[in-house]
Short mmCIF file of C-alpha atoms in Angstrom, two decimals:
data_model
loop_
_atom_site.label_atom_id
_atom_site.label_comp_id
_atom_site.label_asym_id
_atom_site.label_seq_id
_atom_site.Cartn_x
_atom_site.Cartn_y
_atom_site.Cartn_z
CA MET A 1 23.40 2.59 -8.52
CA PRO A 2 23.79 6.40 -8.26
CA LEU A 3 20.54 8.31 -7.96
CA HIS A 4 19.63 11.22 -10.17
CA ARG A 5 16.74 12.14 -7.90
CA LEU A 6 15.32 11.15 -4.52
CA VAL A 7 11.61 12.04 -4.34
CA PHE A 8 9.49 12.19 -1.18
CA PHE A 9 5.76 12.40 -1.85
CA LEU A 10 2.94 13.31 0.56
CA GLY A 11 -0.65 12.92 -0.61
CA GLY A 12 -3.56 15.04 0.52
CA PHE A 13 -6.28 14.49 3.11
CA ASP A 14 -7.37 11.15 1.70
CA PRO A 15 -7.10 7.69 3.28
CA LYS A 16 -5.62 6.27 0.06
CA THR A 17 -2.55 4.09 0.66
CA PRO A 18 0.78 4.10 -1.24
CA ARG A 19 -0.67 1.34 -3.43
CA HIS A 20 -3.08 3.93 -4.86
CA TYR A 21 -0.34 6.48 -5.57
CA HIS A 22 1.89 3.85 -7.17
CA ARG A 23 -0.99 2.90 -9.44
CA LEU A 24 -1.54 6.56 -10.34
CA TYR A 25 2.15 7.08 -11.06
CA ARG A 26 2.34 3.99 -13.26
CA ALA A 27 -0.72 5.17 -15.18
CA ALA A 28 0.84 8.63 -15.62
CA ALA A 29 4.06 7.03 -16.87
CA ARG A 30 2.18 4.85 -19.37
CA ALA A 31 0.22 7.86 -20.63
CA HIS A 32 3.29 10.09 -20.68
CA PRO A 33 3.51 11.86 -24.06
CA PRO A 34 6.20 10.22 -26.20
CA GLY A 35 9.56 11.95 -26.31
CA PRO A 36 12.38 11.67 -28.86
CA GLU A 37 12.82 8.31 -30.54
CA GLY A 38 14.78 5.97 -28.31
CA GLU A 39 13.65 7.51 -25.02
CA GLN A 40 12.40 4.94 -22.50
CA LEU A 41 10.56 5.27 -19.18
CA SER A 42 9.75 2.48 -16.73
CA VAL A 43 8.32 2.31 -13.20
CA GLY A 44 9.34 -0.53 -10.91
CA PRO A 45 7.19 -2.39 -8.39
CA ARG A 46 6.22 -0.83 -5.09
CA ARG A 47 7.77 -2.22 -1.94
CA THR A 48 7.43 -1.41 1.75
CA HIS A 49 10.53 0.25 3.17
CA ASP A 50 9.32 0.64 6.75
CA ALA A 51 6.14 1.48 8.68
CA LEU A 52 6.24 5.09 7.44
CA SER A 53 7.25 4.76 3.80
CA ASP A 54 6.82 2.75 0.61
CA VAL A 55 9.22 3.08 -2.33
CA TRP A 56 9.55 2.33 -6.01
CA ASP A 57 12.18 3.04 -8.66
CA VAL A 58 11.74 5.00 -11.87
CA HIS A 59 14.16 4.59 -14.78
CA TRP A 60 14.33 7.26 -17.47
CA ARG A 61 16.61 6.47 -20.39
CA PRO A 62 16.87 9.54 -22.64
CA ALA A 63 17.50 9.28 -26.35
CA GLN A 64 21.03 10.51 -25.66
CA GLY A 65 23.10 10.50 -22.52
CA PRO A 66 23.20 8.31 -19.41
CA ALA A 67 20.14 6.72 -17.83
CA LEU A 68 18.47 8.57 -14.95
CA HIS A 69 17.43 6.65 -11.85
CA THR A 70 14.87 8.02 -9.38
CA ARG A 71 13.86 6.58 -6.02
CA HIS A 72 10.25 7.55 -5.28
CA VAL A 73 9.24 7.45 -1.60
CA VAL A 74 5.66 7.85 -0.36
CA LEU A 75 5.69 9.21 3.19
CA ARG A 76 2.64 7.81 4.95
CA TRP A 77 0.04 9.64 6.99
CA ASP A 78 -3.00 7.93 5.46
CA ASP A 79 -3.70 6.05 8.70
CA ILE A 80 -4.10 9.36 10.55
CA VAL A 81 -6.45 10.61 7.82
CA LEU A 82 -8.48 7.41 8.07
CA HIS A 83 -8.83 7.92 11.83
CA HIS A 84 -10.36 11.35 11.16
CA TRP A 85 -12.40 10.32 8.11
CA GLY A 86 -15.71 9.45 9.80
CA ARG A 87 -18.84 10.53 7.97
CA GLY A 88 -21.43 10.04 10.71
CA LEU A 89 -23.62 12.87 11.97
CA ARG A 90 -21.60 13.21 15.17
CA ARG A 91 -18.40 13.75 13.15
CA VAL A 92 -20.14 16.25 10.87
CA LEU A 93 -21.40 18.30 13.81
CA GLY A 94 -17.91 18.24 15.32
CA ASP A 95 -16.48 19.52 12.05
CA TRP A 96 -19.12 22.26 12.01
CA ARG A 97 -18.01 23.34 15.48
CA LEU A 98 -14.38 23.59 14.31
CA MET A 99 -15.24 25.39 11.10
CA TYR A 100 -18.17 27.65 11.87
CA LEU A 101 -18.27 28.31 15.62
CA ARG A 102 -14.68 29.23 16.58
CA ARG A 103 -13.41 32.78 16.43
CA GLY A 104 -10.03 31.75 15.03
CA ALA A 105 -11.57 29.74 12.20
CA LEU A 106 -13.94 32.59 11.39
CA ARG A 107 -11.02 35.02 11.20
CA ALA A 108 -9.18 32.66 8.85
CA MET A 109 -12.30 32.21 6.72
CA ALA A 110 -12.65 35.98 6.45
CA ARG A 111 -9.14 36.15 4.95
CA ILE A 112 -9.95 33.22 2.68
CA HIS A 113 -13.10 35.01 1.48
CA ALA A 114 -11.02 38.04 0.53
CA ALA A 115 -8.18 36.14 -1.16
CA ALA A 116 -9.86 33.03 -2.56
CA PRO A 117 -13.67 33.43 -2.69
CA ALA A 118 -14.20 30.11 -4.46
CA CYS A 119 -12.47 28.24 -1.61
CA PHE A 120 -14.62 30.12 0.89
CA TRP A 121 -17.91 29.26 -0.79
CA LEU A 122 -16.93 25.67 -1.44
CA GLY A 123 -15.99 25.30 2.23
CA ASN A 124 -19.41 26.66 3.22
CA LEU A 125 -21.37 24.51 0.76
CA PRO A 126 -22.02 21.71 3.34
CA LEU A 127 -23.50 24.25 5.76
CA GLY A 128 -25.58 25.79 2.98
CA LEU A 129 -26.94 22.40 1.95
CA ALA A 130 -27.96 21.53 5.52
CA LEU A 131 -29.56 24.89 6.25
CA GLY A 132 -31.27 24.89 2.86
CA CYS A 133 -32.88 21.48 3.44
CA LEU A 134 -33.98 22.33 6.98
CA THR A 135 -35.32 25.75 5.96
CA ALA A 136 -37.22 24.32 3.00
CA ALA A 137 -38.77 21.61 5.19
CA GLY A 138 -39.74 24.16 7.86
CA LEU A 139 -41.33 26.51 5.32
CA LEU A 140 -43.19 23.68 3.62
CA GLY A 141 -44.44 22.34 6.96
CA THR A 142 -45.58 25.79 8.03
CA ALA A 143 -47.40 26.33 4.73
CA LEU A 144 -49.21 22.99 5.06
CA ALA A 145 -50.18 23.78 8.67
CA ARG A 146 -51.60 27.16 7.60
CA ALA A 147 -53.51 25.54 4.73
CA GLN A 148 -55.08 23.03 7.13
CA GLY A 149 -55.90 25.65 9.75
CA LEU A 150 -53.50 24.07 12.23
CA PRO A 151 -51.14 25.84 14.63
CA LEU A 152 -48.11 27.04 12.70
CA ALA A 153 -45.83 25.47 15.30
CA LEU A 154 -46.87 22.07 13.96
CA GLY A 155 -45.00 22.95 10.78
CA LEU A 156 -41.78 22.38 12.71
CA LEU A 157 -42.60 18.69 12.72
CA ALA A 158 -41.37 18.69 9.13
CA LEU A 159 -37.81 19.48 10.25
CA PRO A 160 -36.86 15.78 10.68
CA VAL A 161 -37.90 15.29 7.06
CA GLY A 162 -35.55 18.12 6.13
CA GLY A 163 -32.79 16.47 8.12
CA LEU A 164 -33.35 13.17 6.31
CA LEU A 165 -33.34 14.97 2.95
CA TRP A 166 -30.08 16.67 3.92
CA ARG A 167 -28.32 13.40 4.71
CA LEU A 168 -29.65 11.73 1.54
CA LEU A 169 -28.52 14.62 -0.66
CA GLU A 170 -25.16 14.73 1.09
CA ARG A 171 -24.53 11.05 0.39
CA ARG A 172 -25.31 11.68 -3.26
CA LEU A 173 -23.41 14.97 -3.69
CA ASP A 174 -20.58 14.36 -1.16
CA THR A 175 -20.22 18.04 -0.32
CA GLU A 176 -18.56 17.22 2.99
CA TRP A 177 -15.23 15.96 1.61
CA LEU A 178 -13.90 19.53 1.73
CA LEU A 179 -15.51 20.13 5.14
CA ARG A 180 -13.52 17.20 6.52
CA LEU A 181 -10.33 18.62 5.01
CA TYR A 182 -10.95 22.14 6.33
CA ALA A 183 -11.98 20.97 9.81
CA PHE A 184 -8.92 18.72 10.08
CA THR A 185 -6.65 21.62 9.16
CA CYS A 186 -8.42 23.90 11.64
CA ALA A 187 -7.78 21.27 14.32
CA GLN A 188 -4.13 21.18 13.25
CA GLY A 189 -3.92 24.95 13.65
CA GLU A 190 -5.44 24.68 17.12
CA GLY A 191 -2.82 22.11 18.17
CA GLN A 192 -5.48 19.43 18.62
CA LEU A 193 -3.72 16.74 16.55
CA PRO A 194 -0.80 15.39 18.61
CA ASP A 195 -0.79 12.22 16.49
CA LEU A 196 -0.17 14.26 13.37
CA GLU A 197 2.57 16.35 15.00
CA ALA A 198 4.37 13.19 16.15
CA ARG A 199 4.06 11.73 12.64
CA LEU A 200 5.48 14.84 10.98
CA ASP A 201 8.48 14.65 13.30
CA ALA A 202 8.92 10.96 12.48
CA LEU A 203 8.62 11.64 8.74
CA ALA A 204 11.27 14.36 9.00
CA ASP A 205 13.58 11.80 10.60
CA THR A 206 12.75 9.29 7.85
CA LEU A 207 13.52 11.88 5.18
CA LEU A 208 16.86 12.66 6.81
CA GLU A 209 17.78 8.99 7.15
CA GLN A 210 17.02 8.16 3.54
CA ALA A 211 18.62 11.34 2.18
CA ARG A 212 21.85 10.53 4.01
CA ALA A 213 21.76 6.93 2.78
CA HIS A 214 21.01 7.85 -0.86
CA PRO A 215 22.87 10.96 -2.07
CA ALA A 216 21.33 12.27 -5.27
CA HIS A 217 21.57 15.04 -7.84
CA GLU A 218 18.25 16.38 -6.54
CA LEU A 219 16.32 15.80 -3.35
CA LEU A 220 12.72 16.69 -4.21
CA VAL A 221 9.80 16.84 -1.76
CA VAL A 222 6.35 16.82 -3.40
CA GLY A 223 3.06 17.64 -1.69
CA HIS A 224 -0.42 17.53 -3.20
CA SER A 225 -3.42 19.41 -1.78
CA THR A 226 -3.28 19.27 2.05
CA GLY A 227 -0.15 17.20 1.54
CA ALA A 228 1.51 20.48 0.51
CA ILE A 229 1.04 21.65 4.11
CA GLN A 230 2.55 18.46 5.50
CA ALA A 231 5.36 18.44 2.90
CA ALA A 232 6.40 21.98 3.87
CA ALA A 233 6.33 21.05 7.57
CA VAL A 234 8.33 17.83 7.06
CA LEU A 235 11.02 19.51 4.95
CA ALA A 236 11.30 22.46 7.36
CA ARG A 237 11.69 20.10 10.32
CA ALA A 238 14.23 17.98 8.46
CA LEU A 239 16.27 21.11 7.68
CA GLN A 240 16.13 22.12 11.34
CA ARG A 241 17.07 18.67 12.66
CA GLY A 242 19.76 17.96 10.07
CA PRO A 243 21.76 20.98 8.90
CA ASP A 244 23.69 18.54 6.70
CA LEU A 245 20.57 17.84 4.60
CA THR A 246 21.58 20.41 1.99
CA ALA A 247 24.85 18.49 1.51
CA CYS A 248 23.00 15.24 0.71
CA ALA A 249 22.07 16.46 -2.78
CA GLU A 250 23.33 18.98 -5.27
CA HIS A 251 19.85 20.54 -5.42
CA ILE A 252 17.02 20.68 -2.86
CA GLY A 253 13.51 21.17 -4.24
CA LEU A 254 9.95 21.48 -2.95
CA LEU A 255 7.13 20.98 -5.45
CA THR A 256 3.59 21.77 -4.27
CA LEU A 257 0.52 20.93 -6.32
CA GLY A 258 -2.98 22.32 -5.80
CA HIS A 259 -1.86 23.76 -2.46
CA CYS A 260 -4.01 25.03 0.41
CA THR A 261 -1.32 26.18 2.85
CA PRO A 262 -3.18 29.44 3.74
CA LEU A 263 -5.87 27.31 5.34
CA LEU A 264 -3.36 26.51 8.10
CA ALA A 265 -1.02 29.49 7.86
CA TRP A 266 -3.89 31.93 8.42
CA GLN A 267 -5.11 30.22 11.56
CA PRO A 268 -4.35 32.64 14.45
CA ARG A 269 -2.65 29.97 16.56
CA ALA A 270 -0.58 28.39 13.77
CA ASP A 271 2.62 30.21 14.75
CA ALA A 272 4.71 27.04 14.46
CA PHE A 273 3.66 26.46 10.85
CA ARG A 274 4.29 30.08 9.91
CA ALA A 275 7.78 29.68 11.38
CA GLU A 276 8.28 26.59 9.23
CA LEU A 277 7.27 28.48 6.10
CA ALA A 278 9.73 31.22 7.08
CA ARG A 279 12.50 28.63 7.57
CA LEU A 280 11.91 27.32 4.05
CA ALA A 281 11.88 30.80 2.53
CA GLU A 282 15.16 31.56 4.29
CA THR A 283 16.90 28.40 2.97
CA VAL A 284 19.30 29.65 0.31
CA ASP A 285 19.72 26.22 -1.30
CA LEU A 286 15.97 25.59 -1.73
CA THR A 287 13.97 25.91 -4.94
CA TRP A 288 10.20 25.93 -4.30
CA TRP A 289 7.82 25.69 -7.23
CA ASP A 290 4.05 25.54 -7.04
CA PHE A 291 1.45 24.57 -9.63
CA THR A 292 -2.12 25.45 -8.70
CA ALA A 293 -4.93 25.90 -11.22
CA PRO A 294 -7.27 28.92 -10.91
CA ALA A 295 -10.13 26.62 -11.96
CA ASP A 296 -9.46 24.39 -8.93
CA TRP A 297 -11.86 25.72 -6.30
CA ALA A 298 -10.35 23.49 -3.61
CA ALA A 299 -6.95 25.19 -3.86
CA PHE A 300 -5.43 28.67 -3.50
CA ALA A 301 -4.20 29.60 -6.95
CA ARG A 302 -3.95 33.34 -6.27
CA VAL A 303 -2.02 33.02 -3.01
CA PRO A 304 1.54 31.62 -3.03
CA PRO A 305 2.02 28.56 -0.82
CA TRP A 306 4.65 30.35 1.28
CA THR A 307 2.00 33.07 2.01
CA GLU A 308 3.78 36.08 3.62
CA ALA A 309 7.15 34.37 4.19
CA SER A 310 10.10 35.93 2.37
CA GLY A 311 13.76 35.13 1.96
CA PRO A 312 16.45 34.10 -0.52
CA ALA A 313 14.94 30.72 -1.50
CA ARG A 314 14.11 30.51 -5.21
CA ARG A 315 10.31 30.51 -5.53
CA HIS A 316 7.89 30.36 -8.42
CA ALA A 317 4.11 29.90 -8.36
CA THR A 318 2.08 29.47 -11.52
CA SER A 319 -0.80 27.58 -13.13
CA PRO A 320 -0.34 24.12 -14.66
CA ARG A 321 -2.47 25.39 -17.58
CA PHE A 322 -4.31 22.11 -17.95
CA HIS A 323 -6.26 23.55 -20.89
CA GLN A 324 -3.07 23.73 -22.96
CA THR A 325 -2.20 20.06 -22.47
CA MET A 326 -5.57 18.47 -23.26
CA SER A 327 -8.37 18.70 -25.78
CA GLU A 328 -11.11 21.29 -25.37
CA ALA A 329 -13.74 18.60 -24.76
CA ALA A 330 -11.60 16.82 -22.14
CA TYR A 331 -10.90 20.07 -20.31
CA ALA A 332 -14.59 21.02 -20.30
CA ALA A 333 -15.44 17.62 -18.80
CA LEU A 334 -12.66 18.00 -16.22
CA LYS A 335 -13.97 21.38 -15.05
CA ARG A 336 -17.40 19.85 -14.44
CA ASP A 337 -15.91 17.36 -11.97
CA ARG A 338 -14.36 19.35 -9.12
CA GLN A 339 -12.80 16.34 -7.40
CA ALA A 340 -11.25 15.07 -10.63
CA LEU A 341 -9.84 18.54 -11.31
CA HIS A 342 -8.25 18.64 -7.86
CA LEU A 343 -6.58 15.27 -8.52
CA HIS A 344 -5.47 16.04 -12.07
CA TYR A 345 -2.06 17.32 -10.91
CA LEU A 346 -1.07 13.65 -10.53
CA ARG A 347 -2.11 12.62 -14.05
CA ALA A 348 -0.21 12.76 -17.33
CA PRO A 349 -1.04 15.45 -19.88
CA GLU A 350 -2.47 14.51 -23.26
CA ARG A 351 0.05 16.70 -25.06
CA PRO A 352 3.72 17.46 -24.28
CA GLY A 353 5.18 20.87 -23.64
CA GLY A 354 3.49 21.86 -20.39
CA TYR A 355 3.16 20.72 -16.81
CA ASP A 356 3.83 16.98 -16.47
CA PRO A 357 4.22 15.30 -13.05
CA VAL A 358 6.39 12.48 -14.40
CA THR A 359 8.84 14.83 -16.11
CA PHE A 360 9.18 16.93 -12.95
CA THR A 361 9.78 13.91 -10.72
CA ALA A 362 11.81 11.66 -13.02
CA GLY A 363 13.13 13.80 -15.89
CA PRO A 364 16.57 15.30 -16.46
CA LEU A 365 16.14 18.82 -15.02
CA SER A 366 16.02 19.67 -11.33
CA LEU A 367 13.77 22.48 -10.07
CA ALA A 368 16.86 24.65 -9.58
CA GLU A 369 17.90 24.07 -13.20
CA ARG A 370 14.38 24.82 -14.41
CA HIS A 371 14.33 28.00 -12.35
CA ARG A 372 17.65 29.11 -13.76
CA ALA A 373 16.41 28.51 -17.30
CA LEU A 374 13.17 30.37 -16.59
CA ARG A 375 15.04 33.39 -15.30
CA ALA A 376 17.50 33.31 -18.20
CA SER A 377 14.69 33.23 -20.77
CA ASP A 378 12.64 35.96 -19.05
CA GLY A 379 9.68 33.60 -19.17
CA ALA A 380 6.21 34.71 -18.19
CA PRO A 381 6.34 35.34 -14.45
CA GLY A 382 4.21 33.37 -12.07
CA LEU A 383 2.37 34.66 -9.04
CA SER A 384 5.69 35.13 -7.26
CA ASP A 385 9.08 34.56 -8.73
CA ALA A 386 11.99 35.13 -6.36
CA PRO A 387 15.59 35.00 -7.72
#
C-alpha cells in the first residue's frame, strides 16, 4: 500500500514508552474536530518493529479524493531517559553540579536569561526552593536560639529540618522535572552521554532503513520538547550517512514542538550539535516548521530551533495559538498547569482551523506544501520565515 507520509516521532525527556504516545495519538484522533461530511480518520494498533522503534498506521479518508495512509514510527530513547531519571538526593546534587557549578553551563544560562527569562527562572526554581527552605530554617533556628539566650550557632541545628522540608515540598511540587531535563542536556553538551550518542547514530540508521523501504510523499520527523534536539540530530546524521535520503520522499520535513534546542546549542562544547543544525539549514530539500507557545515556560518560543544556523532550507517558527483553538476557561486552566501546557502540543484542539498535531502528521498537506501556501498568501510571518 503506497504511503502518503512516513512519520518518525521522538518524545521529550520522559521515560514514557511508545505505548503512551500511541494512546495519546489515538486520543487526539478521537477528539479531532470533525471535518467535511464523509471524512474518516482511524488509527491502527501499535506493534513493535524492532528494539528501537514501534509503529502504527493512520488512515485518513477525505470526503473527496483517494485515501491517505501514514506509517507512524516512534524512535525509542526512553530507556536512556529512565537510566538518568533518578530522583534521589545524590542524583539531585549531581544535577546541581552540572547546572550551577560549571562555567560552560553558567555561560549558557546567561544567554538563556537574556533570550528566554522564563526558561531561566524555571530552571533555577529547584535551587531557589532548596535555598529558601534551608535559609528559612536557619533564620528560624537562630531566632529561637536568641530568644532562649543560647549561642546563635545552635540555630544551625535547624538546618536538617529545612532539608527535610525541602524534600517534602519537592515531592509535592515536583520542581525538579525541569532540572533533570536541563542537567541531562548539559551532560549531552559536555559529551558525557556516550549511550545517547550511540543511540542517535543507531536511530539515524533506523530512519534510513525504513525510509528506503517505504517511499512516501512526505518523510516527516517530529520532535517534542527535548525530543526536538534529538530529532534534529537524528535527521542531520541520517542526511550525512545517506545522501539518497532526499530521494526517498517527494518532501522532507522536520516538525518541532515546544522546542528547547538552545539549551544544547548554546553549550560552549556543543560544536557537533551546532554543526548538525547547520547541516539541516543547508539542506535545500528540507522544510522545518516549529510550533512553540510563548506561554510555555519550559520552551524557547522567542528563539528559533535552528538558533544561529542559516541556509536555503525552508523554515518557519510560530506559536500554536492554543487560545484560539479552545475555550477561554479551558485555556486559563491549561496555563495554570505548566506540565500540561508543555504536553499540549500532542493533544487535539477543541476547535478546527489552527494548529492540530493529527492534521500535520496524517492530513493531506506536507510541510513543504503548507510553506508554499503560506508564502503565496503572505500570511502573518512567524519568528523566522525563510523562503
